[in-house]
């Protein structure tokens, strides 16, 4: 079974140290920078074997080269953006499986935030690394893709088992929740979660991981079928992609 440790980086990024004890395999997911990762490895007395990137943005790959240089770790990233992943050794894409020691991950292509964006789903460990595609109560900005792509990408993630833990790229949960409640003020699960998130943040604690089940209940970007959300947007009879597009547009200016 995997041990997963949060590694806060930069202002609000999370990298994740993933330890597979049976073979002493250790991956860092989306290292923004090297120093906090080196400190976390030391604190847990671990030796890095792999670097996993969900997408090319600098705040997810900035630590790639210094960490590879220092540890010899092998870098794995999205095939569709191979040319933009610093130091990449192995590319993966939709339908592939990739293993960290004895822990198998299924790979999904989840484009829209960037052209090549992947998720690593460790089914047996009930964990998925979603980068900047699915956030807790939010989704990434559409820098290189369309609302239809984001709907398709988020739908793949939303279809995972409800108890799957969601490890995303940023601590944006409080701002996301404050936006979400403007669209679904009658969503009891959302209000309960927002209160919990406010408490955690007031104590300086992370709100990650989330779960797929909780996201289905509270993430407005997965809830295009909600009557209340549609009414708030004035899009009662639009298709789901149009609802997501308008939700994203409003979040961009919130
Ligand atoms: Zn990004």
PDB file of C-alpha atoms and ligand atoms in Angstrom:
ATOM      1  CA  UNK A   1       0.000   0.000   0.000  1.00  0.00           C
ATOM      2  CA  UNK A   2       1.212   3.499  -0.789  1.00  0.00           C
ATOM      3  CA  UNK A   3       2.093   6.160   1.743  1.00  0.00           C
ATOM      4  CA  UNK A   4       1.289   9.613   0.364  1.00  0.00           C
ATOM      5  CA  UNK A   5       2.720  12.802   1.898  1.00  0.00           C
ATOM      6  CA  UNK A   6       1.756  16.358   0.946  1.00  0.00           C
ATOM      7  CA  UNK A   7       4.678  18.638   0.072  1.00  0.00           C
ATOM      8  CA  UNK A   8       3.607  22.313  -0.036  1.00  0.00           C
ATOM      9  CA  UNK A   9       5.551  24.256  -2.692  1.00  0.00           C
ATOM     10  CA  UNK A  10       5.684  27.905  -3.852  1.00  0.00           C
ATOM     11  CA  UNK A  11       2.627  29.894  -2.701  1.00  0.00           C
ATOM     12  CA  UNK A  12      -0.242  27.388  -2.997  1.00  0.00           C
ATOM     13  CA  UNK A  13       1.035  24.343  -4.926  1.00  0.00           C
ATOM     14  CA  UNK A  14       1.085  20.791  -3.631  1.00  0.00           C
ATOM     15  CA  UNK A  15       3.578  18.181  -4.733  1.00  0.00           C
ATOM     16  CA  UNK A  16       3.017  14.656  -3.400  1.00  0.00           C
ATOM     17  CA  UNK A  17       5.614  12.199  -2.165  1.00  0.00           C
ATOM     18  CA  UNK A  18       4.369   8.696  -2.987  1.00  0.00           C
ATOM     19  CA  UNK A  19       6.148   5.820  -1.224  1.00  0.00           C
ATOM     20  CA  UNK A  20       5.721   2.181  -2.216  1.00  0.00           C
ATOM     21  CA  UNK A  21       7.415   0.363   0.692  1.00  0.00           C
ATOM     22  CA  UNK A  22       7.589  -3.176  -0.760  1.00  0.00           C
ATOM     23  CA  UNK A  23      10.226  -2.149  -3.311  1.00  0.00           C
ATOM     24  CA  UNK A  24      11.365   1.156  -1.747  1.00  0.00           C
ATOM     25  CA  UNK A  25      10.074   3.024  -4.791  1.00  0.00           C
ATOM     26  CA  UNK A  26       9.450   6.727  -4.226  1.00  0.00           C
ATOM     27  CA  UNK A  27       7.851   9.197  -6.629  1.00  0.00           C
ATOM     28  CA  UNK A  28       7.248  12.913  -6.384  1.00  0.00           C
ATOM     29  CA  UNK A  29       4.185  14.122  -8.266  1.00  0.00           C
ATOM     30  CA  UNK A  30       4.459  17.621  -9.823  1.00  0.00           C
ATOM     31  CA  UNK A  31       7.526  19.066  -8.062  1.00  0.00           C
ATOM     32  CA  UNK A  32       7.245  22.852  -8.443  1.00  0.00           C
ATOM     33  CA  UNK A  33      10.697  23.298  -6.962  1.00  0.00           C
ATOM     34  CA  UNK A  34      13.416  21.037  -5.587  1.00  0.00           C
ATOM     35  CA  UNK A  35      14.108  22.358  -2.061  1.00  0.00           C
ATOM     36  CA  UNK A  36      10.854  21.354  -0.292  1.00  0.00           C
ATOM     37  CA  UNK A  37      11.015  17.940  -1.982  1.00  0.00           C
ATOM     38  CA  UNK A  38      14.593  17.358  -0.827  1.00  0.00           C
ATOM     39  CA  UNK A  39      13.552  18.353   2.698  1.00  0.00           C
ATOM     40  CA  UNK A  40      10.548  15.990   2.617  1.00  0.00           C
ATOM     41  CA  UNK A  41      12.698  13.097   1.358  1.00  0.00           C
ATOM     42  CA  UNK A  42      15.125  13.723   4.213  1.00  0.00           C
ATOM     43  CA  UNK A  43      12.346  14.001   6.806  1.00  0.00           C
ATOM     44  CA  UNK A  44      10.875  10.649   5.732  1.00  0.00           C
ATOM     45  CA  UNK A  45      14.289   9.064   5.096  1.00  0.00           C
ATOM     46  CA  UNK A  46      13.413   8.199   1.489  1.00  0.00           C
ATOM     47  CA  UNK A  47      15.366   8.050  -1.774  1.00  0.00           C
ATOM     48  CA  UNK A  48      13.643   9.411  -4.864  1.00  0.00           C
ATOM     49  CA  UNK A  49      13.241   6.983  -7.788  1.00  0.00           C
ATOM     50  CA  UNK A  50      10.638   8.717 -10.008  1.00  0.00           C
ATOM     51  CA  UNK A  51       9.242  12.126 -10.911  1.00  0.00           C
ATOM     52  CA  UNK A  52       5.664  12.138 -12.234  1.00  0.00           C
ATOM     53  CA  UNK A  53       4.295  15.183 -14.081  1.00  0.00           C
ATOM     54  CA  UNK A  54       0.613  15.728 -14.814  1.00  0.00           C
ATOM     55  CA  UNK A  55       1.305  18.628 -17.224  1.00  0.00           C
ATOM     56  CA  UNK A  56       3.991  20.976 -18.464  1.00  0.00           C
ATOM     57  CA  UNK A  57       3.397  24.151 -16.423  1.00  0.00           C
ATOM     58  CA  UNK A  58       6.482  25.408 -14.602  1.00  0.00           C
ATOM     59  CA  UNK A  59       4.822  25.217 -11.187  1.00  0.00           C
ATOM     60  CA  UNK A  60       4.495  21.445 -11.751  1.00  0.00           C
ATOM     61  CA  UNK A  61       7.859  20.708 -13.408  1.00  0.00           C
ATOM     62  CA  UNK A  62      10.274  23.347 -12.010  1.00  0.00           C
ATOM     63  CA  UNK A  63      11.926  20.755  -9.768  1.00  0.00           C
ATOM     64  CA  UNK A  64      12.393  18.148 -12.514  1.00  0.00           C
ATOM     65  CA  UNK A  65      15.952  18.865 -13.601  1.00  0.00           C
ATOM     66  CA  UNK A  66      17.561  19.659 -10.219  1.00  0.00           C
ATOM     67  CA  UNK A  67      15.896  16.609  -8.645  1.00  0.00           C
ATOM     68  CA  UNK A  68      16.922  14.346 -11.532  1.00  0.00           C
ATOM     69  CA  UNK A  69      20.463  15.705 -11.305  1.00  0.00           C
ATOM     70  CA  UNK A  70      20.614  15.114  -7.540  1.00  0.00           C
ATOM     71  CA  UNK A  71      18.946  11.677  -7.412  1.00  0.00           C
ATOM     72  CA  UNK A  72      18.960  10.091 -10.880  1.00  0.00           C
ATOM     73  CA  UNK A  73      15.164   9.798 -10.686  1.00  0.00           C
ATOM     74  CA  UNK A  74      13.328   8.805 -13.864  1.00  0.00           C
ATOM     75  CA  UNK A  75      10.827  11.361 -15.226  1.00  0.00           C
ATOM     76  CA  UNK A  76       7.394  10.268 -16.467  1.00  0.00           C
ATOM     77  CA  UNK A  77       4.956  12.670 -18.141  1.00  0.00           C
ATOM     78  CA  UNK A  78       2.191  13.160 -20.707  1.00  0.00           C
ATOM     79  CA  UNK A  79       2.873  11.832 -24.188  1.00  0.00           C
ATOM     80  CA  UNK A  80       0.902  14.633 -25.842  1.00  0.00           C
ATOM     81  CA  UNK A  81       3.248  17.218 -24.307  1.00  0.00           C
ATOM     82  CA  UNK A  82       6.464  15.238 -24.314  1.00  0.00           C
ATOM     83  CA  UNK A  83       8.376  18.151 -25.862  1.00  0.00           C
ATOM     84  CA  UNK A  84       7.410  20.482 -23.014  1.00  0.00           C
ATOM     85  CA  UNK A  85       8.329  18.249 -20.038  1.00  0.00           C
ATOM     86  CA  UNK A  86      11.882  19.056 -18.845  1.00  0.00           C
ATOM     87  CA  UNK A  87      14.114  15.952 -18.721  1.00  0.00           C
ATOM     88  CA  UNK A  88      11.367  13.487 -19.631  1.00  0.00           C
ATOM     89  CA  UNK A  89      12.453   9.809 -19.870  1.00  0.00           C
ATOM     90  CA  UNK A  90       9.126   8.059 -20.423  1.00  0.00           C
ATOM     91  CA  UNK A  91       5.826   9.307 -21.824  1.00  0.00           C
ATOM     92  CA  UNK A  92       2.417   7.827 -21.024  1.00  0.00           C
ATOM     93  CA  UNK A  93      -1.136   8.397 -22.226  1.00  0.00           C
ATOM     94  CA  UNK A  94      -4.740   7.214 -22.196  1.00  0.00           C
ATOM     95  CA  UNK A  95      -5.149   3.496 -21.538  1.00  0.00           C
ATOM     96  CA  UNK A  96      -1.558   2.926 -20.413  1.00  0.00           C
ATOM     97  CA  UNK A  97      -0.672   1.395 -17.103  1.00  0.00           C
ATOM     98  CA  UNK A  98       2.431   2.509 -15.271  1.00  0.00           C
ATOM     99  CA  UNK A  99       3.858   0.998 -12.100  1.00  0.00           C
ATOM    100  CA  UNK A 100       5.642   2.469  -9.109  1.00  0.00           C
ATOM    101  CA  UNK A 101       7.205  -0.727  -7.797  1.00  0.00           C
ATOM    102  CA  UNK A 102       4.222  -2.980  -7.146  1.00  0.00           C
ATOM    103  CA  UNK A 103       1.638  -0.172  -7.278  1.00  0.00           C
ATOM    104  CA  UNK A 104      -0.109   0.002 -10.627  1.00  0.00           C
ATOM    105  CA  UNK A 105      -1.501   3.267 -11.994  1.00  0.00           C
ATOM    106  CA  UNK A 106      -3.962   3.633 -14.845  1.00  0.00           C
ATOM    107  CA  UNK A 107      -3.306   6.697 -16.984  1.00  0.00           C
ATOM    108  CA  UNK A 108      -6.048   8.976 -18.309  1.00  0.00           C
ATOM    109  CA  UNK A 109      -5.663  11.771 -20.834  1.00  0.00           C
ATOM    110  CA  UNK A 110      -7.532  14.718 -19.323  1.00  0.00           C
ATOM    111  CA  UNK A 111      -6.793  17.703 -21.609  1.00  0.00           C
ATOM    112  CA  UNK A 112      -8.252  21.258 -21.522  1.00  0.00           C
ATOM    113  CA  UNK A 113      -6.134  23.132 -18.938  1.00  0.00           C
ATOM    114  CA  UNK A 114      -3.217  22.168 -21.191  1.00  0.00           C
ATOM    115  CA  UNK A 115      -3.117  20.174 -24.423  1.00  0.00           C
ATOM    116  CA  UNK A 116      -1.338  17.247 -22.805  1.00  0.00           C
ATOM    117  CA  UNK A 117      -2.560  16.638 -19.268  1.00  0.00           C
ATOM    118  CA  UNK A 118      -2.744  13.252 -17.592  1.00  0.00           C
ATOM    119  CA  UNK A 119      -4.073  11.730 -14.376  1.00  0.00           C
ATOM    120  CA  UNK A 120      -2.458   8.849 -12.491  1.00  0.00           C
ATOM    121  CA  UNK A 121      -5.106   6.605 -10.890  1.00  0.00           C
ATOM    122  CA  UNK A 122      -3.805   4.061  -8.366  1.00  0.00           C
ATOM    123  CA  UNK A 123      -6.950   1.942  -8.223  1.00  0.00           C
ATOM    124  CA  UNK A 124      -5.895  -0.485  -5.474  1.00  0.00           C
ATOM    125  CA  UNK A 125      -4.818   2.445  -3.283  1.00  0.00           C
ATOM    126  CA  UNK A 126      -7.950   4.466  -4.075  1.00  0.00           C
ATOM    127  CA  UNK A 127      -5.944   7.555  -5.078  1.00  0.00           C
ATOM    128  CA  UNK A 128      -5.921   9.782  -8.154  1.00  0.00           C
ATOM    129  CA  UNK A 129      -3.542  12.629  -8.976  1.00  0.00           C
ATOM    130  CA  UNK A 130      -5.472  15.194 -10.985  1.00  0.00           C
ATOM    131  CA  UNK A 131      -2.980  18.075 -11.439  1.00  0.00           C
ATOM    132  CA  UNK A 132      -4.763  21.249 -12.527  1.00  0.00           C
ATOM    133  CA  UNK A 133      -7.768  19.533 -14.149  1.00  0.00           C
ATOM    134  CA  UNK A 134      -9.908  18.724 -11.103  1.00  0.00           C
ATOM    135  CA  UNK A 135      -9.451  20.813  -7.961  1.00  0.00           C
ATOM    136  CA  UNK A 136     -11.380  20.463  -4.720  1.00  0.00           C
ATOM    137  CA  UNK A 137     -14.692  22.164  -5.668  1.00  0.00           C
ATOM    138  CA  UNK A 138     -13.110  23.545  -8.844  1.00  0.00           C
ATOM    139  CA  UNK A 139     -11.326  22.948 -12.141  1.00  0.00           C
ATOM    140  CA  UNK A 140      -8.347  24.449 -13.941  1.00  0.00           C
ATOM    141  CA  UNK A 141      -8.531  27.373 -16.336  1.00  0.00           C
ATOM    142  CA  UNK A 142      -8.988  26.508 -19.999  1.00  0.00           C
ATOM    143  CA  UNK A 143      -5.596  27.652 -21.299  1.00  0.00           C
ATOM    144  CA  UNK A 144      -5.168  25.211 -24.196  1.00  0.00           C
ATOM    145  CA  UNK A 145      -8.513  23.470 -24.575  1.00  0.00           C
ATOM    146  CA  UNK A 146     -12.269  23.844 -24.855  1.00  0.00           C
ATOM    147  CA  UNK A 147     -15.199  23.534 -22.428  1.00  0.00           C
ATOM    148  CA  UNK A 148     -16.181  20.290 -24.220  1.00  0.00           C
ATOM    149  CA  UNK A 149     -12.725  18.838 -23.513  1.00  0.00           C
ATOM    150  CA  UNK A 150     -12.906  19.898 -19.858  1.00  0.00           C
ATOM    151  CA  UNK A 151     -16.359  18.329 -19.491  1.00  0.00           C
ATOM    152  CA  UNK A 152     -15.059  15.096 -21.007  1.00  0.00           C
ATOM    153  CA  UNK A 153     -11.918  15.135 -18.838  1.00  0.00           C
ATOM    154  CA  UNK A 154     -13.808  15.850 -15.622  1.00  0.00           C
ATOM    155  CA  UNK A 155     -16.409  13.205 -16.491  1.00  0.00           C
ATOM    156  CA  UNK A 156     -13.686  10.538 -16.684  1.00  0.00           C
ATOM    157  CA  UNK A 157     -12.520  11.477 -13.187  1.00  0.00           C
ATOM    158  CA  UNK A 158     -16.056  11.765 -11.791  1.00  0.00           C
ATOM    159  CA  UNK A 159     -16.744   8.187 -12.926  1.00  0.00           C
ATOM    160  CA  UNK A 160     -14.093   6.770 -10.555  1.00  0.00           C
ATOM    161  CA  UNK A 161     -15.281   5.076  -7.335  1.00  0.00           C
ATOM    162  CA  UNK A 162     -16.716   7.521  -4.793  1.00  0.00           C
ATOM    163  CA  UNK A 163     -14.110   6.670  -2.147  1.00  0.00           C
ATOM    164  CA  UNK A 164     -11.168   7.527  -4.456  1.00  0.00           C
ATOM    165  CA  UNK A 165      -8.996  10.195  -2.800  1.00  0.00           C
ATOM    166  CA  UNK A 166      -8.343  13.221  -5.023  1.00  0.00           C
ATOM    167  CA  UNK A 167      -4.864  14.772  -4.867  1.00  0.00           C
ATOM    168  CA  UNK A 168      -4.887  17.997  -6.895  1.00  0.00           C
ATOM    169  CA  UNK A 169      -2.250  20.581  -7.774  1.00  0.00           C
ATOM    170  CA  UNK A 170      -3.257  23.596  -5.675  1.00  0.00           C
ATOM    171  CA  UNK A 171      -4.808  24.689  -2.391  1.00  0.00           C
ATOM    172  CA  UNK A 172      -7.626  26.679  -4.017  1.00  0.00           C
ATOM    173  CA  UNK A 173     -10.431  25.004  -2.061  1.00  0.00           C
ATOM    174  CA  UNK A 174     -11.663  27.945   0.028  1.00  0.00           C
ATOM    175  CA  UNK A 175     -11.959  30.338  -2.937  1.00  0.00           C
ATOM    176  CA  UNK A 176     -13.563  27.573  -5.004  1.00  0.00           C
ATOM    177  CA  UNK A 177     -16.124  26.851  -2.294  1.00  0.00           C
ATOM    178  CA  UNK A 178     -17.016  30.533  -1.892  1.00  0.00           C
ATOM    179  CA  UNK A 179     -17.725  30.661  -5.619  1.00  0.00           C
ATOM    180  CA  UNK A 180     -19.625  27.346  -5.691  1.00  0.00           C
ATOM    181  CA  UNK A 181     -22.056  28.422  -2.970  1.00  0.00           C
ATOM    182  CA  UNK A 182     -23.109  31.467  -5.041  1.00  0.00           C
ATOM    183  CA  UNK A 183     -24.464  29.047  -7.676  1.00  0.00           C
ATOM    184  CA  UNK A 184     -25.972  26.448  -5.333  1.00  0.00           C
ATOM    185  CA  UNK A 185     -26.900  28.207  -2.087  1.00  0.00           C
ATOM    186  CA  UNK A 186     -29.387  25.401  -1.380  1.00  0.00           C
ATOM    187  CA  UNK A 187     -26.812  22.589  -1.627  1.00  0.00           C
ATOM    188  CA  UNK A 188     -26.550  21.303   1.960  1.00  0.00           C
ATOM    189  CA  UNK A 189     -23.473  19.136   1.267  1.00  0.00           C
ATOM    190  CA  UNK A 190     -21.715  22.165  -0.213  1.00  0.00           C
ATOM    191  CA  UNK A 191     -22.534  24.431   2.733  1.00  0.00           C
ATOM    192  CA  UNK A 192     -21.342  21.776   5.185  1.00  0.00           C
ATOM    193  CA  UNK A 193     -18.117  21.324   3.261  1.00  0.00           C
ATOM    194  CA  UNK A 194     -17.458  25.050   2.970  1.00  0.00           C
ATOM    195  CA  UNK A 195     -17.788  25.414   6.762  1.00  0.00           C
ATOM    196  CA  UNK A 196     -15.312  22.557   7.239  1.00  0.00           C
ATOM    197  CA  UNK A 197     -12.875  24.092   4.727  1.00  0.00           C
ATOM    198  CA  UNK A 198     -13.109  27.502   6.433  1.00  0.00           C
ATOM    199  CA  UNK A 199     -12.229  25.839   9.740  1.00  0.00           C
ATOM    200  CA  UNK A 200      -9.272  23.927   8.272  1.00  0.00           C
ATOM    201  CA  UNK A 201      -7.844  27.009   6.549  1.00  0.00           C
ATOM    202  CA  UNK A 202      -8.262  29.148   9.667  1.00  0.00           C
ATOM    203  CA  UNK A 203      -6.065  26.542  11.388  1.00  0.00           C
ATOM    204  CA  UNK A 204      -3.553  26.644   8.507  1.00  0.00           C
ATOM    205  CA  UNK A 205      -4.325  23.021   7.555  1.00  0.00           C
ATOM    206  CA  UNK A 206      -4.616  21.558   4.040  1.00  0.00           C
ATOM    207  CA  UNK A 207      -8.028  20.627   2.609  1.00  0.00           C
ATOM    208  CA  UNK A 208      -6.521  17.861   0.443  1.00  0.00           C
ATOM    209  CA  UNK A 209      -7.198  15.047  -0.267  1.00  0.00           C
ATOM    210  CA  UNK A 210     -10.805  15.301  -1.284  1.00  0.00           C
ATOM    211  CA  UNK A 211     -12.778  12.329  -2.587  1.00  0.00           C
ATOM    212  CA  UNK A 212     -14.567  11.750  -5.874  1.00  0.00           C
ATOM    213  CA  UNK A 213     -17.837  11.264  -3.973  1.00  0.00           C
ATOM    214  CA  UNK A 214     -17.493  14.638  -2.252  1.00  0.00           C
ATOM    215  CA  UNK A 215     -16.597  16.316  -5.561  1.00  0.00           C
ATOM    216  CA  UNK A 216     -19.715  14.898  -7.224  1.00  0.00           C
ATOM    217  CA  UNK A 217     -21.807  16.468  -4.454  1.00  0.00           C
ATOM    218  CA  UNK A 218     -20.075  19.855  -4.224  1.00  0.00           C
ATOM    219  CA  UNK A 219     -17.950  20.673  -7.302  1.00  0.00           C
ATOM    220  CA  UNK A 220     -19.966  22.982  -9.617  1.00  0.00           C
ATOM    221  CA  UNK A 221     -17.920  21.871 -12.644  1.00  0.00           C
ATOM    222  CA  UNK A 222     -19.234  18.311 -12.183  1.00  0.00           C
ATOM    223  CA  UNK A 223     -22.770  19.486 -11.472  1.00  0.00           C
ATOM    224  CA  UNK A 224     -23.972  20.784 -14.828  1.00  0.00           C
ATOM    225  CA  UNK A 225     -27.115  18.705 -14.329  1.00  0.00           C
ATOM    226  CA  UNK A 226     -28.077  20.474 -11.074  1.00  0.00           C
ATOM    227  CA  UNK A 227     -31.383  22.311 -11.459  1.00  0.00           C
ATOM    228  CA  UNK A 228     -30.394  24.951  -8.929  1.00  0.00           C
ATOM    229  CA  UNK A 229     -27.044  25.620 -10.629  1.00  0.00           C
ATOM    230  CA  UNK A 230     -28.725  25.886 -14.037  1.00  0.00           C
ATOM    231  CA  UNK A 231     -31.285  28.294 -12.647  1.00  0.00           C
ATOM    232  CA  UNK A 232     -28.528  30.466 -11.120  1.00  0.00           C
ATOM    233  CA  UNK A 233     -26.849  30.652 -14.529  1.00  0.00           C
ATOM    234  CA  UNK A 234     -30.084  31.231 -16.452  1.00  0.00           C
ATOM    235  CA  UNK A 235     -29.339  28.097 -18.511  1.00  0.00           C
ATOM    236  CA  UNK A 236     -32.201  25.785 -17.611  1.00  0.00           C
ATOM    237  CA  UNK A 237     -32.353  24.050 -21.003  1.00  0.00           C
ATOM    238  CA  UNK A 238     -28.721  24.285 -22.191  1.00  0.00           C
ATOM    239  CA  UNK A 239     -26.497  21.240 -22.680  1.00  0.00           C
ATOM    240  CA  UNK A 240     -23.956  20.242 -20.022  1.00  0.00           C
ATOM    241  CA  UNK A 241     -20.990  21.658 -21.928  1.00  0.00           C
ATOM    242  CA  UNK A 242     -22.641  25.086 -22.187  1.00  0.00           C
ATOM    243  CA  UNK A 243     -23.366  25.001 -18.456  1.00  0.00           C
ATOM    244  CA  UNK A 244     -19.739  24.148 -17.680  1.00  0.00           C
ATOM    245  CA  UNK A 245     -18.529  26.904 -20.044  1.00  0.00           C
ATOM    246  CA  UNK A 246     -20.660  29.527 -18.307  1.00  0.00           C
ATOM    247  CA  UNK A 247     -19.638  28.264 -14.847  1.00  0.00           C
ATOM    248  CA  UNK A 248     -15.974  28.551 -15.868  1.00  0.00           C
ATOM    249  CA  UNK A 249     -16.510  32.033 -17.357  1.00  0.00           C
ATOM    250  CA  UNK A 250     -18.104  33.251 -14.133  1.00  0.00           C
ATOM    251  CA  UNK A 251     -15.338  31.739 -12.000  1.00  0.00           C
ATOM    252  CA  UNK A 252     -12.736  33.546 -14.156  1.00  0.00           C
ATOM    253  CA  UNK A 253     -14.224  36.909 -13.101  1.00  0.00           C
ATOM    254  CA  UNK A 254     -15.335  35.985  -9.543  1.00  0.00           C
TER     255      UNK A 254
HETATM  256 ZN1  LIG B   1      -1.249  24.254 -14.624  1.00  0.00          ZN
END
